[in-house]
CSV table of C-alpha atoms in Angstrom, one decimal:
chain,number,residue,atom,x,y,z
A,1,MET,CA,58.9,-116.7,198.8
A,2,GLU,CA,59.7,-114.1,201.4
A,3,SER,CA,62.4,-112.7,199.2
A,4,GLU,CA,59.9,-112.4,196.3
A,5,HIS,CA,57.3,-110.8,198.6
A,6,HIS,CA,60.0,-108.3,199.8
A,7,ASN,CA,60.9,-107.4,196.2
A,8,LEU,CA,57.2,-106.7,195.3
A,9,LYS,CA,56.9,-104.4,198.3
A,10,THR,CA,60.1,-102.4,197.4
A,11,ALA,CA,59.6,-102.3,193.6
A,12,PRO,CA,58.5,-98.9,192.3
A,13,SER,CA,54.9,-98.8,191.0
A,14,LEU,CA,54.6,-99.3,187.2
A,15,SER,CA,54.2,-96.0,185.3
A,16,LEU,CA,54.4,-95.0,181.6
A,17,GLY,CA,56.6,-92.0,182.4
A,18,ARG,CA,59.4,-94.2,183.8
A,19,PHE,CA,59.8,-95.7,180.3
A,20,HIS,CA,59.4,-92.5,178.3
A,21,ILE,CA,55.9,-93.5,177.2
A,22,SER,CA,53.5,-90.6,176.7
A,23,GLU,CA,50.0,-90.7,178.4
A,24,GLU,CA,48.6,-89.0,175.3
A,25,TYR,CA,50.8,-90.3,172.4
A,26,GLY,CA,52.0,-93.7,173.6
A,27,PHE,CA,55.3,-94.7,172.0
A,28,LEU,CA,55.2,-91.7,169.7
A,29,LEU,CA,57.7,-89.0,170.7
A,30,PRO,CA,55.6,-85.9,171.5
A,31,ASN,CA,56.7,-82.8,169.6
A,32,PRO,CA,59.9,-84.3,168.1
A,33,LEU,CA,61.1,-81.0,166.7
A,34,MET,CA,64.3,-79.6,168.2
A,35,PRO,CA,64.2,-76.2,169.8
A,36,LEU,CA,65.7,-73.2,167.9
A,37,LEU,CA,69.5,-73.6,168.0
A,38,ASN,CA,71.3,-71.0,170.2
A,39,CYS,CA,74.7,-70.0,168.8
A,40,GLN,CA,75.7,-68.4,172.1
A,41,PHE,CA,76.8,-71.8,173.3
A,42,LEU,CA,79.5,-72.0,170.7
A,43,ARG,CA,82.7,-71.4,172.7
A,44,ASP,CA,85.2,-70.1,170.1
A,45,TYR,CA,86.0,-69.3,166.5
A,46,PRO,CA,86.7,-73.0,165.4
A,47,GLU,CA,83.3,-74.1,166.8
A,48,GLN,CA,81.6,-71.2,165.0
A,49,ARG,CA,83.3,-72.3,161.8
A,50,LEU,CA,82.2,-75.9,162.3
A,51,ALA,CA,78.6,-74.7,163.0
A,52,HIS,CA,78.7,-72.6,159.8
A,53,LEU,CA,79.9,-75.7,157.9
A,54,VAL,CA,77.1,-78.0,159.2
A,55,LEU,CA,74.3,-75.4,159.0
A,56,SER,CA,75.2,-74.3,155.5
A,57,LEU,CA,75.5,-77.8,154.2
A,58,ILE,CA,72.1,-78.7,155.6
A,59,THR,CA,70.8,-75.6,153.9
A,60,MET,CA,72.1,-76.8,150.5
A,61,GLY,CA,70.5,-80.2,151.1
A,62,TYR,CA,67.2,-78.6,152.0
A,63,ILE,CA,67.1,-76.3,149.0
A,64,TRP,CA,68.4,-78.7,146.4
A,65,GLN,CA,67.1,-82.1,147.7
A,66,GLU,CA,64.5,-82.4,144.9
A,67,GLY,CA,66.8,-81.0,142.2
A,68,GLU,CA,65.5,-78.1,140.2
A,69,THR,CA,61.9,-79.4,139.8
A,70,LYS,CA,60.4,-78.9,143.3
A,71,LEU,CA,62.4,-76.0,144.7
A,72,ASP,CA,61.4,-74.5,148.0
A,73,GLU,CA,62.3,-70.8,147.9
A,74,VAL,CA,61.9,-70.4,151.7
A,75,LEU,CA,64.5,-71.6,154.2
A,76,PRO,CA,62.7,-72.5,157.4
A,77,ARG,CA,63.3,-70.2,160.4
A,78,ASN,CA,64.8,-73.1,162.5
A,79,LEU,CA,67.6,-73.2,160.0
A,80,ALA,CA,67.6,-69.7,158.6
A,81,LEU,CA,68.0,-68.0,162.0
A,82,PRO,CA,70.9,-69.9,163.5
A,83,LEU,CA,72.7,-70.0,160.1
A,84,THR,CA,72.4,-66.2,159.8
A,85,GLU,CA,73.5,-65.7,163.4
A,86,VAL,CA,76.6,-67.8,163.1
A,87,SER,CA,77.3,-66.2,159.7
A,88,ARG,CA,77.4,-62.8,161.3
A,89,SER,CA,79.7,-64.0,164.0
A,90,VAL,CA,82.3,-65.4,161.5
A,91,GLY,CA,81.8,-62.8,158.8
A,92,LEU,CA,80.6,-65.2,156.1
A,93,PRO,CA,77.4,-65.2,154.0
A,94,PRO,CA,74.7,-67.7,155.0
A,95,ILE,CA,75.4,-70.2,152.3
A,96,LEU,CA,78.0,-73.0,151.8
A,97,VAL,CA,81.3,-71.5,150.7
A,98,HIS,CA,84.8,-72.7,149.9
A,99,SER,CA,86.0,-72.0,153.5
A,100,ASP,CA,83.3,-74.4,154.7
A,101,LEU,CA,83.4,-77.3,152.2
A,102,VAL,CA,87.2,-77.4,152.0
A,103,LEU,CA,89.0,-75.3,154.6
A,104,ALA,CA,86.9,-76.5,157.6
A,105,ASN,CA,85.8,-79.9,156.3
A,106,TRP,CA,88.8,-82.3,156.7
A,107,THR,CA,90.4,-84.4,159.4
A,108,MET,CA,93.4,-86.7,159.6
A,109,LYS,CA,92.8,-90.3,160.4
A,110,ASP,CA,96.1,-90.6,162.2
A,111,PRO,CA,97.8,-87.3,163.3
A,112,GLU,CA,101.2,-89.1,163.4
A,113,ARG,CA,101.1,-89.9,159.6
A,114,PRO,CA,101.6,-87.5,156.7
A,115,LEU,CA,98.8,-85.3,155.4
A,116,GLU,CA,98.0,-87.3,152.2
A,117,MET,CA,94.9,-88.6,150.6
A,118,SER,CA,95.0,-92.1,152.3
A,119,ASN,CA,95.2,-90.4,155.7
A,120,LEU,CA,92.4,-87.9,155.2
A,121,ASP,CA,88.7,-87.9,155.5
A,122,ILE,CA,85.9,-85.3,155.3
A,123,ILE,CA,83.8,-84.3,158.4
A,124,VAL,CA,80.4,-83.8,156.7
A,125,SER,CA,79.1,-84.9,153.4
A,126,PHE,CA,76.2,-84.8,150.9
A,127,PRO,CA,75.4,-87.0,147.9
A,128,GLY,CA,78.4,-87.9,145.7
A,129,GLY,CA,80.1,-90.7,147.6
A,130,GLU,CA,83.8,-91.3,147.0
A,131,SER,CA,83.8,-88.6,144.2
A,132,LEU,CA,82.6,-86.0,146.6
A,133,ARG,CA,85.2,-87.1,149.1
A,134,GLY,CA,87.9,-86.9,146.4
A,135,PHE,CA,86.7,-83.5,145.2
A,136,VAL,CA,87.0,-82.0,148.7
A,137,LEU,CA,90.2,-83.7,149.8
A,138,VAL,CA,92.1,-83.0,146.6
A,139,THR,CA,91.2,-79.4,147.0
A,140,VAL,CA,92.4,-79.6,150.6
A,141,LEU,CA,95.7,-80.9,149.4
A,142,VAL,CA,96.0,-78.1,146.8
A,143,GLU,CA,95.5,-75.6,149.7
A,144,LYS,CA,98.2,-77.4,151.7
A,145,ALA,CA,100.5,-77.4,148.7
A,146,ALA,CA,100.1,-73.6,148.7
A,147,VAL,CA,101.5,-73.1,152.2
A,148,PRO,CA,105.2,-72.7,151.1
A,149,GLY,CA,104.1,-70.1,148.6
A,150,ILE,CA,102.1,-68.1,151.2
A,151,LYS,CA,105.1,-68.1,153.5
A,152,ALA,CA,107.4,-67.1,150.6
A,153,LEU,CA,105.0,-64.3,149.7
A,154,VAL,CA,105.3,-62.9,153.2
A,155,GLN,CA,109.1,-63.2,153.2
A,156,ALA,CA,109.2,-61.4,149.8
A,157,VAL,CA,107.1,-58.5,151.0
A,158,ASN,CA,109.4,-58.1,154.0
A,159,ALA,CA,112.4,-58.3,151.7
A,160,ILE,CA,111.1,-55.4,149.7
A,161,LEU,CA,110.2,-53.4,152.9
A,162,LYS,CA,113.7,-53.9,154.2
A,163,PRO,CA,115.5,-54.4,151.0
A,164,ASN,CA,117.3,-57.7,150.7
A,165,GLN,CA,117.7,-58.9,147.1
A,166,ASP,CA,118.9,-62.4,148.1
A,167,PHE,CA,115.9,-63.1,150.3
A,168,LEU,CA,113.6,-61.7,147.6
A,169,LEU,CA,115.1,-63.9,145.0
A,170,GLN,CA,114.9,-67.0,147.2
A,171,SER,CA,111.2,-66.2,148.0
A,172,LEU,CA,110.3,-65.9,144.3
A,173,GLN,CA,112.1,-69.2,143.5
A,174,GLN,CA,110.1,-70.8,146.4
A,175,LEU,CA,106.9,-69.3,145.1
A,176,ARG,CA,107.5,-70.8,141.6
A,177,LEU,CA,108.1,-74.3,143.0
A,178,CYS,CA,105.0,-74.0,145.2
A,179,ILE,CA,102.8,-73.1,142.2
A,180,LYS,CA,104.1,-76.0,140.2
A,181,ASP,CA,103.4,-78.3,143.2
A,182,MET,CA,99.9,-77.0,143.3
A,183,THR,CA,99.4,-77.9,139.6
A,184,ARG,CA,100.7,-81.4,140.2
A,185,THR,CA,98.4,-81.9,143.2
A,186,LEU,CA,95.4,-80.6,141.3
A,187,GLY,CA,96.1,-83.5,138.9
A,188,GLN,CA,94.9,-86.0,141.5
A,189,MET,CA,91.4,-84.8,140.7
A,190,HIS,CA,91.5,-87.3,137.7
A,191,ASP,CA,92.2,-90.2,140.1
A,192,TYR,CA,89.5,-89.5,142.7
A,193,VAL,CA,86.5,-87.7,141.0
A,194,ASP,CA,84.2,-89.2,138.4
A,195,PRO,CA,83.2,-86.4,136.0
A,196,ASP,CA,79.7,-87.8,135.4
A,197,ILE,CA,79.0,-88.0,139.2
A,198,PHE,CA,80.4,-84.5,139.7
A,199,TYR,CA,78.2,-83.0,137.0
A,200,ALA,CA,75.0,-84.9,137.7
A,201,VAL,CA,75.1,-85.4,141.4
A,202,ILE,CA,77.6,-83.1,143.3
A,203,ARG,CA,77.4,-79.9,141.3
A,204,ILE,CA,73.8,-78.9,142.2
A,205,PHE,CA,74.7,-79.0,146.0
A,206,LEU,CA,77.4,-76.4,145.4
A,207,SER,CA,75.1,-74.1,143.5
A,208,GLY,CA,73.9,-70.8,144.9
A,209,TRP,CA,70.9,-68.5,144.4
A,210,ARG,CA,72.5,-65.6,142.6
A,211,ASP,CA,72.8,-65.6,138.8
A,212,ASN,CA,71.0,-68.9,138.8
A,213,PRO,CA,67.9,-69.2,136.6
A,214,ALA,CA,66.5,-72.0,138.8
A,215,LEU,CA,66.1,-69.5,141.7
A,216,PRO,CA,65.9,-66.1,139.8
A,217,ARG,CA,64.5,-64.3,142.9
A,218,GLY,CA,66.8,-65.9,145.4
A,219,VAL,CA,65.8,-67.5,148.7
A,220,ILE,CA,63.8,-66.1,151.6
A,221,TYR,CA,65.5,-66.7,155.0
A,222,GLU,CA,62.4,-67.0,157.2
A,223,GLY,CA,62.5,-64.9,160.3
A,224,VAL,CA,65.5,-62.9,158.9
A,225,SER,CA,63.9,-61.0,156.1
A,226,LYS,CA,60.7,-61.1,154.1
A,227,GLU,CA,62.7,-60.2,150.9
A,228,PRO,CA,64.6,-62.9,149.0
A,229,GLN,CA,68.3,-63.0,149.5
A,230,THR,CA,70.8,-63.8,146.7
A,231,TYR,CA,74.2,-65.5,147.3
A,232,SER,CA,76.7,-67.1,144.9
A,233,GLY,CA,77.4,-70.8,145.3
A,234,GLY,CA,80.8,-72.3,146.2
A,235,SER,CA,83.6,-71.5,143.8
A,236,ALA,CA,87.4,-72.0,143.6
A,237,ALA,CA,87.4,-68.2,143.2
A,238,GLN,CA,86.6,-68.0,146.9
A,239,SER,CA,90.0,-69.5,147.8
A,240,THR,CA,92.3,-66.8,149.2
A,241,VAL,CA,95.5,-68.4,147.7
A,242,LEU,CA,95.3,-67.1,144.1
A,243,HIS,CA,93.9,-63.7,145.2
A,244,ALA,CA,97.0,-63.3,147.4
A,245,PHE,CA,99.4,-64.4,144.6
A,246,ASP,CA,97.7,-62.1,142.0
A,247,GLU,CA,98.0,-59.1,144.3
A,248,PHE,CA,101.6,-59.9,145.2
A,249,LEU,CA,102.6,-60.4,141.5
A,250,GLY,CA,100.6,-57.3,140.4
A,251,ILE,CA,98.3,-59.1,138.0
A,252,HIS,CA,95.3,-57.0,136.9
A,253,HIS,CA,92.3,-58.7,135.4
A,254,SER,CA,89.6,-57.4,133.1
A,255,LYS,CA,86.8,-55.4,134.7
A,256,GLU,CA,84.3,-58.2,134.4
A,257,SER,CA,86.6,-60.8,135.9
A,258,ALA,CA,87.9,-58.4,138.5
A,259,ASP,CA,84.4,-57.4,139.6
A,260,PHE,CA,83.5,-61.1,140.1
A,261,LEU,CA,86.8,-61.9,141.9
A,262,TYR,CA,86.4,-58.9,144.3
A,263,ARG,CA,82.9,-60.0,145.1
A,264,MET,CA,84.2,-63.5,145.9
A,265,ARG,CA,86.4,-61.9,148.6
A,266,ASP,CA,83.2,-61.3,150.5
A,267,TYR,CA,82.8,-65.1,150.7
A,268,MET,CA,86.2,-65.5,152.5
A,269,PRO,CA,86.8,-65.4,156.3
A,270,LEU,CA,87.3,-61.8,157.3
A,271,SER,CA,90.9,-62.3,158.3
A,272,HIS,CA,91.8,-64.0,155.0
A,273,LYS,CA,90.2,-61.1,153.1
A,274,ALA,CA,92.2,-58.7,155.3
A,275,PHE,CA,95.4,-60.6,154.4
A,276,VAL,CA,94.8,-60.2,150.7
A,277,GLU,CA,94.1,-56.4,151.2
A,278,GLU,CA,97.4,-56.1,153.2
A,279,ILE,CA,99.3,-57.7,150.2
A,280,ARG,CA,97.5,-55.3,147.8
A,281,LEU,CA,98.7,-52.3,149.8
A,282,ALA,CA,102.3,-53.5,150.1
A,283,PRO,CA,105.0,-51.9,147.9
A,284,SER,CA,104.9,-53.0,144.3
A,285,LEU,CA,106.9,-56.1,143.5
A,286,ARG,CA,106.9,-55.3,139.8
A,287,GLY,CA,108.1,-51.7,140.4
A,288,HIS,CA,110.8,-52.9,142.8
A,289,ILE,CA,112.2,-55.4,140.3
A,290,LEU,CA,112.1,-53.0,137.4
A,291,SER,CA,113.9,-50.3,139.4
A,292,SER,CA,116.5,-52.7,140.8
A,293,GLY,CA,117.7,-53.7,137.3
A,294,VAL,CA,118.6,-57.1,138.7
A,295,ASP,CA,118.2,-59.7,135.9
A,296,GLN,CA,117.9,-62.6,138.3
A,297,LEU,CA,114.9,-61.0,140.0
A,298,LEU,CA,113.2,-60.3,136.6
A,299,ARG,CA,113.7,-63.9,135.5
A,300,ALA,CA,112.5,-65.3,138.8
A,301,TYR,CA,109.4,-63.1,138.6
A,302,ASN,CA,108.6,-64.2,135.1
A,303,GLN,CA,109.1,-67.9,136.1
A,304,CYS,CA,106.4,-67.3,138.8
A,305,ILE,CA,104.1,-65.9,136.1
A,306,GLU,CA,104.7,-68.8,133.8
A,307,ALA,CA,104.0,-71.3,136.6
A,308,LEU,CA,100.8,-69.5,137.4
A,309,VAL,CA,99.7,-69.5,133.7
A,310,GLU,CA,100.5,-73.3,133.7
A,311,LEU,CA,98.3,-73.8,136.8
A,312,ARG,CA,95.5,-71.8,135.2
A,313,ASN,CA,95.7,-73.7,131.9
A,314,TYR,CA,95.5,-76.9,133.9
A,315,HIS,CA,92.5,-75.6,135.8
A,316,ILE,CA,90.8,-74.8,132.4
A,317,ASN,CA,91.4,-78.4,131.3
A,318,ILE,CA,89.9,-79.7,134.5
A,319,VAL,CA,86.8,-77.6,134.1
A,320,ALA,CA,86.5,-78.6,130.5
A,321,LYS,CA,86.5,-82.2,131.5
A,322,TYR,CA,84.2,-82.0,134.5
A,323,LEU,CA,81.8,-79.4,133.2
A,324,ILE,CA,81.8,-79.0,129.4
A,325,THR,CA,82.5,-82.6,128.3
A,326,ALA,CA,80.4,-84.0,131.2
A,327,SER,CA,77.5,-81.8,130.1
A,328,ALA,CA,77.7,-83.0,126.5
A,329,LYS,CA,77.8,-86.7,127.7
A,330,ALA,CA,74.8,-86.1,130.0
A,331,LYS,CA,72.7,-84.8,127.0
A,332,ILE,CA,73.1,-88.1,125.1
A,333,ARG,CA,73.1,-90.5,128.1
A,334,THR,CA,70.2,-93.0,127.9
A,335,SER,CA,70.7,-95.1,131.1
A,336,GLY,CA,69.0,-94.1,134.3
A,337,GLN,CA,71.9,-94.9,136.7
A,338,LEU,CA,72.5,-91.2,137.3
A,339,PRO,CA,69.9,-88.5,138.1
A,340,GLU,CA,69.0,-85.9,135.5
A,341,PRO,CA,71.7,-83.2,135.8
A,342,PRO,CA,70.7,-79.6,136.7
A,343,GLN,CA,69.8,-77.6,133.6
A,344,ALA,CA,69.7,-74.1,134.9
A,345,LEU,CA,73.4,-73.5,135.2
A,346,GLU,CA,74.2,-75.7,132.2
A,347,GLU,CA,77.9,-74.9,131.4
A,348,ARG,CA,78.2,-72.1,134.0
A,349,GLY,CA,80.2,-72.4,137.2
A,350,THR,CA,78.5,-73.0,140.6
A,351,GLY,CA,79.4,-69.3,141.4
A,352,GLY,CA,77.2,-68.3,138.4
A,353,THR,CA,79.9,-67.2,135.9
A,354,ALA,CA,80.3,-68.2,132.3
A,355,VAL,CA,83.1,-70.3,133.6
A,356,LEU,CA,85.4,-71.0,130.6
A,357,ARG,CA,85.3,-67.4,129.3
A,358,PHE,CA,86.1,-66.2,132.9
A,359,LEU,CA,89.0,-68.7,133.4
A,360,LYS,CA,90.5,-67.9,130.0
A,361,SER,CA,90.4,-64.2,130.6
A,362,VAL,CA,92.1,-64.7,134.0
A,363,ARG,CA,94.7,-66.9,132.3
A,364,ASP,CA,95.4,-64.4,129.5
A,365,LYS,CA,95.7,-61.4,131.9
A,366,THR,CA,98.2,-63.5,133.9
A,367,LEU,CA,100.3,-64.0,130.8
A,368,GLU,CA,100.2,-60.3,130.1
A,369,ALA,CA,102.0,-59.7,133.4
A,370,ILE,CA,105.4,-61.0,132.0
A,371,LEU,CA,108.0,-58.3,132.6
A,372,HIS,CA,110.4,-57.1,129.9
A,373,HIS,CA,113.6,-55.2,130.3
A,374,SER,CA,112.9,-51.5,130.1
A,375,GLY,CA,114.6,-49.8,127.2
């Protein structure tokens, strides 16, 4: 009894505040909104990139959450302001881009095991389930497959600057093998991504608000500007890899295609865009090969072009399956298992282009780059 009496004397008095219970709202959390995010607490570039990934993905979810039927054309300031701030820090537009969804959105389950599909996962996601995971991670693997080609490209440029025909030949041979490996890796898309889910579920969350009839005026970023802003959606054309290969190989596209591709460079990290520009300003590979008169170099160059044409042909087939054929199937589908697919872009790419016409033009101009013996 004395022990109980002692405990009563020493126990703190009962109060609501001790249990996070509000005097005014009871068990309700008063003012549950978070304060405006402050990007100054981000410590370095990787954290800024991760913040851009998360904020831009939330932005896509907010804009497209109700499909095309109930679009909100104003992005709330609590999202618009921090997204714009971090976008300025990393030099990216305030929308989800390839460098977010793919380049910064993967992790290895076990760092000691190889970088392959079974050992990969994505960091953040939106509707699409395993097909979204597959779409992102197959693209990650294509980017990884490009690494030997990027290194070969650098070695080749240096072999032109300080002429070394043997190194240049080896670099071109390595680039060809790399491009063929990228094509094989892209083939995994068939294994991991359902075309119907990609078209009806995933695609809208990659769509932007430029050249998109669903948002013809764009989106107002509240607290940033009173005028609507227009930005293209995520696109494979935002990947630095093929821009670098095209510049190195001296491939020149039609004005319409080139204009779009150059605009897509503004959707790359600044350092990656600068890398492509450095390649563009390097001595001409084509000119070097023609002036050298070395048949082996000319054949190796043409084999790179042929491999790149093959990759672009394969990409056209992928797009036909996941966009054109899936669109036709969606029009005759009667079951309600999948949501109504977006109509505004129809058979256009998420970047807003007439995608097949664009891809075929790019492929054809690549083929035209084949070199022939002078005279």
